[in-house]
Amino acid sequence: MTDALWILLLALLVAAALAVVRRRLPVLFWWLVGYPAVTLRVLATYRATMDACGLTVPASAMRRATARMVGRQAGPVPPRRSLPLPTGSGLVMRLRMAAGQAPEDFNASVDRLRHAWGAHAVHVRPTKPGRLELRLVGWDVLADVRPPHRRLRTEPLTLPLALREDGHWHVRDFRTVPHELILGATQSGKSVYLRNLLCGLARQPVALVGIDCKWGVELAPFAPRLSALADTPDRANDVLDVLVDEMEARFRLIGMRGGTGPDAVLTSDVWGLPEKARPVPVVVVVDEVAELFLAASKDDEKRRDAMVTKLIRLAQLGRAAGIYLEVCGQRFGAELGKGATMLRAQLTGRVCHRVNDETSANMALGDIAPEAALAATRIPAERPGVAVVGDSSGGWSRVRSPHLTLEDAAAVCRDTSGLIPELPRLEAFRPVVAQPSAVPAAQPSARPVTG
């Protein structure tokens, strides 16, 4: 009886320890318990599950003839698979589809596969003709997102900003997707995504230009690292003029380098120039674009139309000149004025957090994939930071940014203030940063000795 009691107590302690590990260290729990259990389930039920999901094909004539020779009946044939290999958040199998199958057949069955194998999610990704990758996610990886422990990319202007629901990191690559639109309501996590973006860029030799017409309250904490900051519509208009001039000067530089001569370089953008002659990249962050386009009079409307035109020019031609746009706001619609839809078409990267209306989700993702816009409207309010990321290729995914406080982000910008590049055209718009004054310690006052 005593031995049985000790065994029961030990089992309870192990169960409690596993429960704590599952909650605090889900990766460790997956390696210890989740991966072996799911792998055994997949291997034991693979053929039956594929048959139940309609992902099998009839046996070939040779297989049927062989089965008749041994007195058996040839059953349906599932796709050939590799061994389930573990990943940091689940497992992955590579499948070779049978004749007549398509990746869409597997996409239609991901929910049934998820329930059959007890996984949190199943994702399908074609790798080459006739082959695809079946990735099982063991738990909700978006429940607690932390910064990556190692650098995922070493190329310039590439930043891991958010964790995708399939366990991979969403990497913002400015050279591939030069311009981006970020939408999100108040307390949706849009500011946290922007902080991660600015902190990642602050550590690189990049010129950061901020346009924040709410008197700079959103971008002012990052002022030590900004090359320019516009906090009013008039000042924003002037900054856009300077950026257009900078873009034109860079195109003239590219044209001269591509001419005749011993140092001629045939290129159509700044990245083809020699490193010593290459201008520094410029990232323009437009926060709360609706405030930028507010118009209360005809003069305001003229200024708004002029700014939209300049932004469209930067979006259309800025990539080749090394000038990139990040446009943020709570909503983005045709009511912002003439040219807003044309500007949106140039912002090929899309990030949509929880929004207040379906129209904003459709403006962000409707032209990419209707199901992505529908997924953005279903983001719960109790999960700030969750967003839907899409691009012009039609692909989309749910992501979540690691939490970054405003104090930590501002500290990164202060520590990297020495990396501000020299751009003479933007010197007049450099924000004035107050230096902390050294307050001398209060000296104790002399008191008469009594007694």
Short mmCIF file of C-alpha atoms in Angstrom, two decimals:
data_model
loop_
_atom_site.label_atom_id
_atom_site.label_comp_id
_atom_site.label_asym_id
_atom_site.label_seq_id
_atom_site.Cartn_x
_atom_site.Cartn_y
_atom_site.Cartn_z
CA MET A 1 0.00 0.00 0.00
CA THR A 2 2.86 2.35 0.79
CA ASP A 3 4.56 1.61 -2.54
CA ALA A 4 1.36 2.31 -4.44
CA LEU A 5 0.95 5.60 -2.58
CA TRP A 6 4.50 6.64 -3.43
CA ILE A 7 3.93 5.75 -7.11
CA LEU A 8 0.72 7.80 -7.15
CA LEU A 9 2.45 10.76 -5.50
CA LEU A 10 5.31 10.57 -8.00
CA ALA A 11 2.86 10.46 -10.90
CA LEU A 12 1.07 13.53 -9.55
CA LEU A 13 4.36 15.40 -9.20
CA VAL A 14 5.36 14.51 -12.77
CA ALA A 15 1.95 15.61 -14.07
CA ALA A 16 2.18 18.90 -12.17
CA ALA A 17 5.71 19.50 -13.46
CA LEU A 18 4.63 18.81 -17.03
CA ALA A 19 1.69 21.19 -16.62
CA VAL A 20 4.03 23.94 -15.45
CA VAL A 21 6.48 23.23 -18.28
CA ARG A 22 3.65 23.28 -20.81
CA ARG A 23 2.56 26.71 -19.61
CA ARG A 24 5.95 28.32 -19.03
CA LEU A 25 8.18 26.50 -21.55
CA PRO A 26 5.99 25.26 -24.40
CA VAL A 27 8.99 24.52 -26.63
CA LEU A 28 10.51 22.19 -24.04
CA PHE A 29 7.13 20.51 -23.47
CA TRP A 30 6.79 19.97 -27.21
CA TRP A 31 10.18 18.25 -27.45
CA LEU A 32 9.54 16.09 -24.39
CA VAL A 33 5.89 15.11 -24.87
CA GLY A 34 4.21 16.77 -27.86
CA TYR A 35 6.48 15.71 -30.70
CA PRO A 36 6.70 11.99 -29.74
CA ALA A 37 2.94 11.76 -29.17
CA VAL A 38 1.93 13.53 -32.39
CA THR A 39 4.52 11.65 -34.44
CA LEU A 40 3.22 8.29 -33.26
CA ARG A 41 -0.34 9.38 -33.99
CA VAL A 42 0.58 10.54 -37.49
CA LEU A 43 2.50 7.37 -38.33
CA ALA A 44 -0.23 5.09 -36.98
CA THR A 45 -3.18 6.81 -38.67
CA TYR A 46 -1.63 8.35 -41.79
CA ARG A 47 -3.23 6.07 -44.38
CA ALA A 48 -6.66 6.05 -42.68
CA THR A 49 -6.65 9.82 -42.17
CA MET A 50 -5.72 10.54 -45.78
CA ASP A 51 -8.43 8.17 -46.98
CA ALA A 52 -11.05 9.77 -44.70
CA CYS A 53 -10.08 13.26 -45.97
CA GLY A 54 -10.35 12.17 -49.61
CA LEU A 55 -6.63 12.61 -50.23
CA THR A 56 -6.00 9.13 -51.63
CA VAL A 57 -6.09 7.83 -55.19
CA PRO A 58 -7.06 4.37 -56.53
CA ALA A 59 -4.25 1.85 -56.73
CA SER A 60 -2.46 1.46 -60.03
CA ALA A 61 -3.16 -1.48 -62.36
CA MET A 62 0.14 -3.13 -61.43
CA ARG A 63 -0.59 -2.81 -57.72
CA ARG A 64 -4.08 -4.25 -58.19
CA ALA A 65 -2.70 -7.18 -60.21
CA THR A 66 -0.08 -7.89 -57.57
CA ALA A 67 -2.71 -7.81 -54.84
CA ARG A 68 -4.93 -10.29 -56.73
CA MET A 69 -1.98 -12.68 -57.09
CA VAL A 70 -1.60 -12.86 -53.28
CA GLY A 71 -5.34 -12.96 -52.70
CA ARG A 72 -5.71 -9.45 -51.34
CA GLN A 73 -7.56 -6.31 -52.34
CA ALA A 74 -5.53 -3.21 -53.21
CA GLY A 75 -6.75 -0.26 -51.18
CA PRO A 76 -6.50 3.45 -51.97
CA VAL A 77 -2.99 4.87 -52.08
CA PRO A 78 -2.11 7.96 -49.97
CA PRO A 79 0.58 10.45 -51.03
CA ARG A 80 4.12 9.33 -50.34
CA ARG A 81 5.56 11.08 -47.28
CA SER A 82 8.82 11.64 -45.53
CA LEU A 83 9.41 11.00 -41.85
CA PRO A 84 7.88 13.68 -39.57
CA LEU A 85 10.79 15.96 -38.70
CA PRO A 86 10.62 18.19 -35.60
CA THR A 87 10.72 21.97 -35.77
CA GLY A 88 10.80 24.65 -33.10
CA SER A 89 7.00 24.80 -32.99
CA GLY A 90 5.78 21.51 -34.44
CA LEU A 91 6.76 19.05 -37.13
CA VAL A 92 7.00 19.00 -40.90
CA MET A 93 6.41 16.30 -43.52
CA ARG A 94 7.20 16.48 -47.20
CA LEU A 95 4.59 14.87 -49.43
CA ARG A 96 4.72 13.74 -53.02
CA MET A 97 1.26 14.20 -54.48
CA ALA A 98 -0.29 11.49 -56.62
CA ALA A 99 -1.39 12.07 -60.19
CA GLY A 100 -4.46 14.29 -60.32
CA GLN A 101 -3.92 15.89 -56.91
CA ALA A 102 -3.31 19.60 -56.33
CA PRO A 103 -2.27 21.67 -53.27
CA GLU A 104 -5.80 23.07 -53.13
CA ASP A 105 -7.08 19.59 -52.20
CA PHE A 106 -4.86 19.59 -49.12
CA ASN A 107 -5.71 23.20 -48.23
CA ALA A 108 -9.38 22.25 -48.16
CA SER A 109 -8.66 19.49 -45.63
CA VAL A 110 -6.37 21.26 -43.15
CA ASP A 111 -9.07 21.48 -40.47
CA ARG A 112 -9.83 17.76 -40.72
CA LEU A 113 -6.13 16.92 -40.56
CA ARG A 114 -5.70 19.20 -37.55
CA HIS A 115 -8.47 17.47 -35.59
CA ALA A 116 -7.40 13.98 -36.65
CA TRP A 117 -3.82 14.43 -35.48
CA GLY A 118 -4.48 16.67 -32.46
CA ALA A 119 -2.41 19.62 -33.73
CA HIS A 120 -3.09 23.28 -33.09
CA ALA A 121 -2.89 24.14 -36.79
CA VAL A 122 -1.87 22.59 -40.12
CA HIS A 123 -0.31 24.61 -42.94
CA VAL A 124 0.30 23.54 -46.52
CA ARG A 125 3.04 25.04 -48.68
CA PRO A 126 3.89 23.89 -52.22
CA THR A 127 7.64 23.50 -52.67
CA LYS A 128 7.96 22.32 -56.28
CA PRO A 129 5.66 20.79 -58.89
CA GLY A 130 4.16 17.61 -57.48
CA ARG A 131 5.52 18.17 -53.98
CA LEU A 132 4.38 20.09 -50.94
CA GLU A 133 5.24 20.64 -47.31
CA LEU A 134 2.76 19.75 -44.58
CA ARG A 135 3.59 21.65 -41.39
CA LEU A 136 1.89 20.87 -38.08
CA VAL A 137 1.99 23.47 -35.30
CA GLY A 138 1.93 21.96 -31.83
CA TRP A 139 0.54 24.90 -29.82
CA ASP A 140 -0.62 28.50 -30.14
CA VAL A 141 2.68 30.19 -30.92
CA LEU A 142 1.01 33.64 -30.97
CA ALA A 143 -0.04 33.41 -27.31
CA ASP A 144 3.36 34.58 -26.04
CA VAL A 145 5.72 36.07 -28.63
CA ARG A 146 9.26 36.94 -27.66
CA PRO A 147 12.05 38.49 -29.74
CA PRO A 148 14.13 35.99 -31.72
CA HIS A 149 17.17 34.75 -29.83
CA ARG A 150 19.37 35.03 -32.93
CA ARG A 151 19.51 37.23 -35.98
CA LEU A 152 17.48 35.62 -38.74
CA ARG A 153 18.83 37.71 -41.59
CA THR A 154 22.07 39.61 -41.98
CA GLU A 155 21.28 41.59 -45.13
CA PRO A 156 20.70 45.34 -44.81
CA LEU A 157 17.12 46.59 -44.53
CA THR A 158 15.76 43.21 -43.42
CA LEU A 159 14.05 42.96 -40.03
CA PRO A 160 12.24 40.09 -38.25
CA LEU A 161 9.22 41.99 -36.95
CA ALA A 162 6.52 39.48 -36.04
CA LEU A 163 6.01 35.76 -35.52
CA ARG A 164 3.69 34.04 -37.97
CA GLU A 165 1.14 31.47 -36.90
CA ASP A 166 3.10 28.70 -38.63
CA GLY A 167 6.15 29.33 -36.43
CA HIS A 168 8.22 31.27 -38.99
CA TRP A 169 9.16 34.91 -38.54
CA HIS A 170 7.70 37.59 -40.77
CA VAL A 171 10.77 39.37 -42.12
CA ARG A 172 10.31 42.89 -43.42
CA ASP A 173 12.57 43.17 -46.47
CA PHE A 174 12.53 46.71 -47.84
CA ARG A 175 14.37 45.78 -51.02
CA THR A 176 11.69 43.20 -51.89
CA VAL A 177 8.63 45.08 -50.57
CA PRO A 178 9.72 48.74 -50.56
CA HIS A 179 6.52 50.39 -49.25
CA GLU A 180 4.02 49.26 -46.63
CA LEU A 181 0.62 50.25 -45.23
CA ILE A 182 0.00 49.61 -41.52
CA LEU A 183 -3.55 49.93 -40.18
CA GLY A 184 -4.91 49.40 -36.68
CA ALA A 185 -7.34 50.86 -34.19
CA THR A 186 -6.37 52.28 -30.81
CA GLN A 187 -4.86 49.61 -28.52
CA SER A 188 -4.63 47.14 -31.40
CA GLY A 189 -0.84 46.76 -31.30
CA LYS A 190 0.00 49.00 -34.26
CA SER A 191 2.31 51.15 -32.15
CA VAL A 192 4.20 48.09 -30.90
CA TYR A 193 4.75 46.91 -34.47
CA LEU A 194 6.03 50.39 -35.35
CA ARG A 195 8.38 50.41 -32.34
CA ASN A 196 9.92 47.11 -33.42
CA LEU A 197 10.34 48.51 -36.92
CA LEU A 198 12.00 51.73 -35.77
CA CYS A 199 14.30 49.96 -33.30
CA GLY A 200 15.41 47.50 -35.96
CA LEU A 201 16.16 50.30 -38.41
CA ALA A 202 17.83 52.44 -35.74
CA ARG A 203 20.63 49.87 -35.45
CA GLN A 204 21.39 50.10 -39.18
CA PRO A 205 22.97 52.91 -41.24
CA VAL A 206 19.59 54.25 -42.37
CA ALA A 207 18.14 57.76 -42.38
CA LEU A 208 14.80 57.85 -40.56
CA VAL A 209 12.28 60.58 -41.42
CA GLY A 210 9.18 60.94 -39.27
CA ILE A 211 5.93 62.67 -40.27
CA ASP A 212 3.55 62.91 -37.33
CA CYS A 213 0.92 65.63 -37.59
CA LYS A 214 -0.34 65.01 -34.07
CA TRP A 215 2.30 67.50 -32.92
CA GLY A 216 4.83 64.69 -32.91
CA VAL A 217 3.50 62.90 -29.84
CA GLU A 218 3.85 59.44 -31.40
CA LEU A 219 7.32 59.82 -32.93
CA ALA A 220 8.85 62.32 -30.49
CA PRO A 221 10.30 59.57 -28.22
CA PHE A 222 12.38 58.40 -31.20
CA ALA A 223 13.66 61.91 -32.02
CA PRO A 224 17.31 61.21 -31.02
CA ARG A 225 17.60 58.81 -33.96
CA LEU A 226 15.48 60.72 -36.52
CA SER A 227 17.14 62.66 -39.32
CA ALA A 228 13.98 64.77 -39.72
CA LEU A 229 10.64 65.17 -37.95
CA ALA A 230 7.57 67.03 -39.23
CA ASP A 231 4.87 67.63 -36.63
CA THR A 232 2.47 69.88 -38.61
CA PRO A 233 0.92 69.59 -42.09
CA ASP A 234 2.87 72.65 -43.34
CA ARG A 235 6.15 71.23 -42.13
CA ALA A 236 5.24 67.84 -43.57
CA ASN A 237 4.65 69.46 -46.93
CA ASP A 238 8.11 71.02 -46.77
CA VAL A 239 9.74 67.72 -45.81
CA LEU A 240 8.07 65.97 -48.74
CA ASP A 241 9.42 68.68 -51.06
CA VAL A 242 12.92 68.00 -49.77
CA LEU A 243 12.48 64.23 -50.17
CA VAL A 244 11.34 64.66 -53.78
CA ASP A 245 14.42 66.83 -54.42
CA GLU A 246 16.62 64.19 -52.80
CA MET A 247 15.05 61.51 -55.00
CA GLU A 248 15.67 63.54 -58.15
CA ALA A 249 19.30 64.15 -57.15
CA ARG A 250 19.82 60.41 -56.65
CA PHE A 251 18.40 59.67 -60.08
CA ARG A 252 20.84 62.16 -61.57
CA LEU A 253 23.64 60.35 -59.72
CA ILE A 254 22.49 57.00 -61.13
CA GLY A 255 22.35 58.50 -64.61
CA MET A 256 25.85 59.93 -64.39
CA ARG A 257 27.29 56.67 -63.05
CA GLY A 258 25.62 54.80 -65.91
CA GLY A 259 27.18 56.98 -68.60
CA THR A 260 30.38 56.53 -70.49
CA GLY A 261 33.80 56.51 -68.84
CA PRO A 262 36.14 54.20 -66.96
CA ASP A 263 33.95 54.28 -63.83
CA ALA A 264 30.66 53.72 -65.66
CA VAL A 265 28.25 51.35 -63.91
CA LEU A 266 25.16 50.05 -65.67
CA THR A 267 22.41 50.12 -63.07
CA SER A 268 18.86 51.30 -62.63
CA ASP A 269 18.88 51.80 -58.85
CA VAL A 270 21.19 52.87 -56.05
CA TRP A 271 21.99 49.30 -55.03
CA GLY A 272 23.91 48.80 -58.25
CA LEU A 273 26.27 51.67 -57.49
CA PRO A 274 29.66 51.13 -55.84
CA GLU A 275 29.38 51.02 -52.08
CA LYS A 276 31.38 54.23 -51.59
CA ALA A 277 29.14 56.15 -54.01
CA ARG A 278 25.87 54.63 -52.80
CA PRO A 279 23.51 57.06 -51.02
CA VAL A 280 22.26 56.08 -47.62
CA PRO A 281 18.76 54.51 -47.60
CA VAL A 282 15.91 56.69 -46.31
CA VAL A 283 12.82 55.29 -44.58
CA VAL A 284 9.90 57.70 -44.26
CA VAL A 285 7.42 56.87 -41.48
CA VAL A 286 4.05 58.61 -41.88
CA ASP A 287 2.13 58.15 -38.63
CA GLU A 288 -1.65 58.66 -38.59
CA VAL A 289 -2.04 59.47 -42.27
CA ALA A 290 -5.60 60.74 -41.73
CA GLU A 291 -4.29 63.68 -39.70
CA LEU A 292 -1.96 64.53 -42.54
CA PHE A 293 -4.85 64.76 -45.02
CA LEU A 294 -7.42 66.64 -42.92
CA ALA A 295 -8.75 69.66 -44.78
CA ALA A 296 -10.94 72.41 -43.32
CA SER A 297 -10.59 74.96 -46.13
CA LYS A 298 -9.73 75.19 -49.80
CA ASP A 299 -6.13 76.04 -48.95
CA ASP A 300 -5.95 72.87 -46.86
CA GLU A 301 -7.38 70.87 -49.77
CA LYS A 302 -4.72 72.24 -52.13
CA ARG A 303 -2.00 71.36 -49.64
CA ARG A 304 -3.47 67.90 -49.12
CA ASP A 305 -3.64 67.18 -52.85
CA ALA A 306 -0.06 68.38 -53.22
CA MET A 307 1.14 66.08 -50.42
CA VAL A 308 -0.72 63.09 -51.86
CA THR A 309 0.91 63.76 -55.22
CA LYS A 310 4.37 63.87 -53.61
CA LEU A 311 3.75 60.67 -51.68
CA ILE A 312 2.62 58.94 -54.87
CA ARG A 313 5.78 60.10 -56.63
CA LEU A 314 7.91 58.77 -53.79
CA ALA A 315 6.00 55.47 -53.82
CA GLN A 316 6.31 55.04 -57.58
CA LEU A 317 9.95 56.05 -57.95
CA GLY A 318 11.44 55.94 -54.47
CA ARG A 319 12.48 52.28 -54.50
CA ALA A 320 15.13 52.82 -57.17
CA ALA A 321 16.44 55.85 -55.25
CA GLY A 322 16.60 54.01 -51.92
CA ILE A 323 13.63 55.88 -50.37
CA TYR A 324 10.97 53.73 -48.69
CA LEU A 325 7.56 54.53 -47.17
CA GLU A 326 5.83 53.23 -44.06
CA VAL A 327 2.30 54.69 -43.94
CA CYS A 328 0.39 54.11 -40.70
CA GLY A 329 -3.11 55.01 -39.60
CA GLN A 330 -6.29 53.96 -37.84
CA ARG A 331 -8.13 53.87 -41.14
CA PHE A 332 -7.43 54.43 -44.79
CA GLY A 333 -10.15 55.19 -47.31
CA ALA A 334 -11.19 57.22 -50.29
CA GLU A 335 -12.41 59.97 -47.98
CA LEU A 336 -8.79 60.98 -47.45
CA GLY A 337 -8.94 62.74 -50.77
CA LYS A 338 -8.01 62.47 -54.38
CA GLY A 339 -5.20 60.03 -55.02
CA ALA A 340 -5.58 57.99 -51.81
CA THR A 341 -6.55 54.84 -53.73
CA MET A 342 -3.62 55.33 -56.11
CA LEU A 343 -1.28 55.71 -53.15
CA ARG A 344 -2.62 52.51 -51.58
CA ALA A 345 -1.91 50.61 -54.81
CA GLN A 346 1.79 51.52 -54.48
CA LEU A 347 1.98 50.29 -50.86
CA THR A 348 2.40 46.63 -51.72
CA GLY A 349 3.10 45.50 -48.16
CA ARG A 350 0.01 45.38 -45.94
CA VAL A 351 -0.31 44.94 -42.18
CA CYS A 352 -3.83 45.11 -40.75
CA HIS A 353 -4.37 44.93 -36.99
CA ARG A 354 -7.79 45.02 -35.37
CA VAL A 355 -9.76 47.84 -37.03
CA ASN A 356 -12.98 49.61 -36.10
CA ASP A 357 -14.80 48.98 -39.38
CA GLU A 358 -14.86 46.46 -42.19
CA THR A 359 -14.11 49.14 -44.78
CA SER A 360 -10.59 49.68 -43.44
CA ALA A 361 -9.90 45.93 -43.54
CA ASN A 362 -11.08 45.79 -47.13
CA MET A 363 -8.94 48.81 -48.05
CA ALA A 364 -5.91 47.10 -46.53
CA LEU A 365 -6.40 43.53 -47.71
CA GLY A 366 -9.43 43.33 -49.99
CA ASP A 367 -7.39 43.75 -53.18
CA ILE A 368 -4.95 41.03 -52.01
CA ALA A 369 -7.25 38.26 -50.75
CA PRO A 370 -10.88 38.60 -49.56
CA GLU A 371 -10.33 35.88 -46.94
CA ALA A 372 -7.46 37.93 -45.48
CA ALA A 373 -9.79 40.92 -44.96
CA LEU A 374 -12.30 38.61 -43.30
CA ALA A 375 -9.59 37.26 -40.98
CA ALA A 376 -8.62 40.82 -40.00
CA THR A 377 -12.19 41.61 -38.89
CA ARG A 378 -12.11 38.60 -36.55
CA ILE A 379 -9.07 39.62 -34.51
CA PRO A 380 -10.18 39.65 -30.85
CA ALA A 381 -9.69 42.81 -28.81
CA GLU A 382 -8.05 40.88 -25.96
CA ARG A 383 -5.12 39.95 -28.22
CA PRO A 384 -3.35 43.20 -29.04
CA GLY A 385 -0.51 42.85 -31.50
CA VAL A 386 -2.18 40.21 -33.65
CA ALA A 387 -2.38 41.31 -37.27
CA VAL A 388 -2.88 39.96 -40.76
CA VAL A 389 0.10 40.46 -43.08
CA GLY A 390 -0.28 40.28 -46.84
CA ASP A 391 1.59 41.28 -49.97
CA SER A 392 0.88 41.76 -53.65
CA SER A 393 1.50 38.06 -54.38
CA GLY A 394 -1.78 37.18 -52.67
CA GLY A 395 -0.20 35.38 -49.73
CA TRP A 396 -1.23 36.28 -46.19
CA SER A 397 -0.74 35.08 -42.63
CA ARG A 398 -1.64 35.96 -39.05
CA VAL A 399 1.27 37.39 -37.09
CA ARG A 400 2.00 38.93 -33.71
CA SER A 401 4.79 41.31 -32.76
CA PRO A 402 6.84 40.82 -29.58
CA HIS A 403 5.89 43.33 -26.93
CA LEU A 404 8.24 46.31 -26.74
CA THR A 405 7.63 49.13 -24.29
CA LEU A 406 7.93 52.75 -25.30
CA GLU A 407 10.71 53.29 -22.75
CA ASP A 408 12.81 50.46 -24.19
CA ALA A 409 12.26 51.66 -27.75
CA ALA A 410 13.22 55.22 -26.83
CA ALA A 411 16.35 53.92 -25.09
CA VAL A 412 17.41 52.10 -28.27
CA CYS A 413 17.01 55.32 -30.27
CA ARG A 414 19.09 57.25 -27.73
CA ASP A 415 21.84 54.65 -27.78
CA THR A 416 21.99 54.63 -31.60
CA SER A 417 21.85 58.41 -32.10
CA GLY A 418 25.45 58.34 -33.31
CA LEU A 419 24.37 56.37 -36.41
CA ILE A 420 22.42 59.29 -37.92
CA PRO A 421 23.83 59.70 -41.45
CA GLU A 422 24.68 63.07 -42.97
CA LEU A 423 21.99 64.33 -45.34
CA PRO A 424 22.41 68.09 -45.84
CA ARG A 425 18.93 68.54 -47.30
CA LEU A 426 17.34 67.28 -44.08
CA GLU A 427 19.47 69.21 -41.61
CA ALA A 428 16.88 71.98 -41.28
CA PHE A 429 14.29 69.43 -40.10
CA ARG A 430 16.44 67.64 -37.55
CA PRO A 431 14.45 67.48 -34.29
CA VAL A 432 15.90 69.33 -31.33
CA VAL A 433 16.65 66.87 -28.55
CA ALA A 434 16.91 68.24 -25.06
CA GLN A 435 20.08 67.12 -23.35
CA PRO A 436 19.65 65.91 -19.77
CA SER A 437 21.08 68.54 -17.51
CA ALA A 438 23.34 67.48 -14.69
CA VAL A 439 21.63 68.65 -11.53
CA PRO A 440 24.17 69.00 -8.72
CA ALA A 441 23.35 67.13 -5.60
CA ALA A 442 21.86 69.26 -2.83
CA GLN A 443 24.48 70.20 -0.24
CA PRO A 444 23.46 69.72 3.38
CA SER A 445 22.92 73.01 5.09
CA ALA A 446 25.18 73.86 8.04
CA ARG A 447 23.48 73.78 11.35
CA PRO A 448 24.72 75.20 14.63
CA VAL A 449 25.99 72.69 17.11
CA THR A 450 23.90 72.69 20.24
CA GLY A 451 24.18 71.02 23.52
#
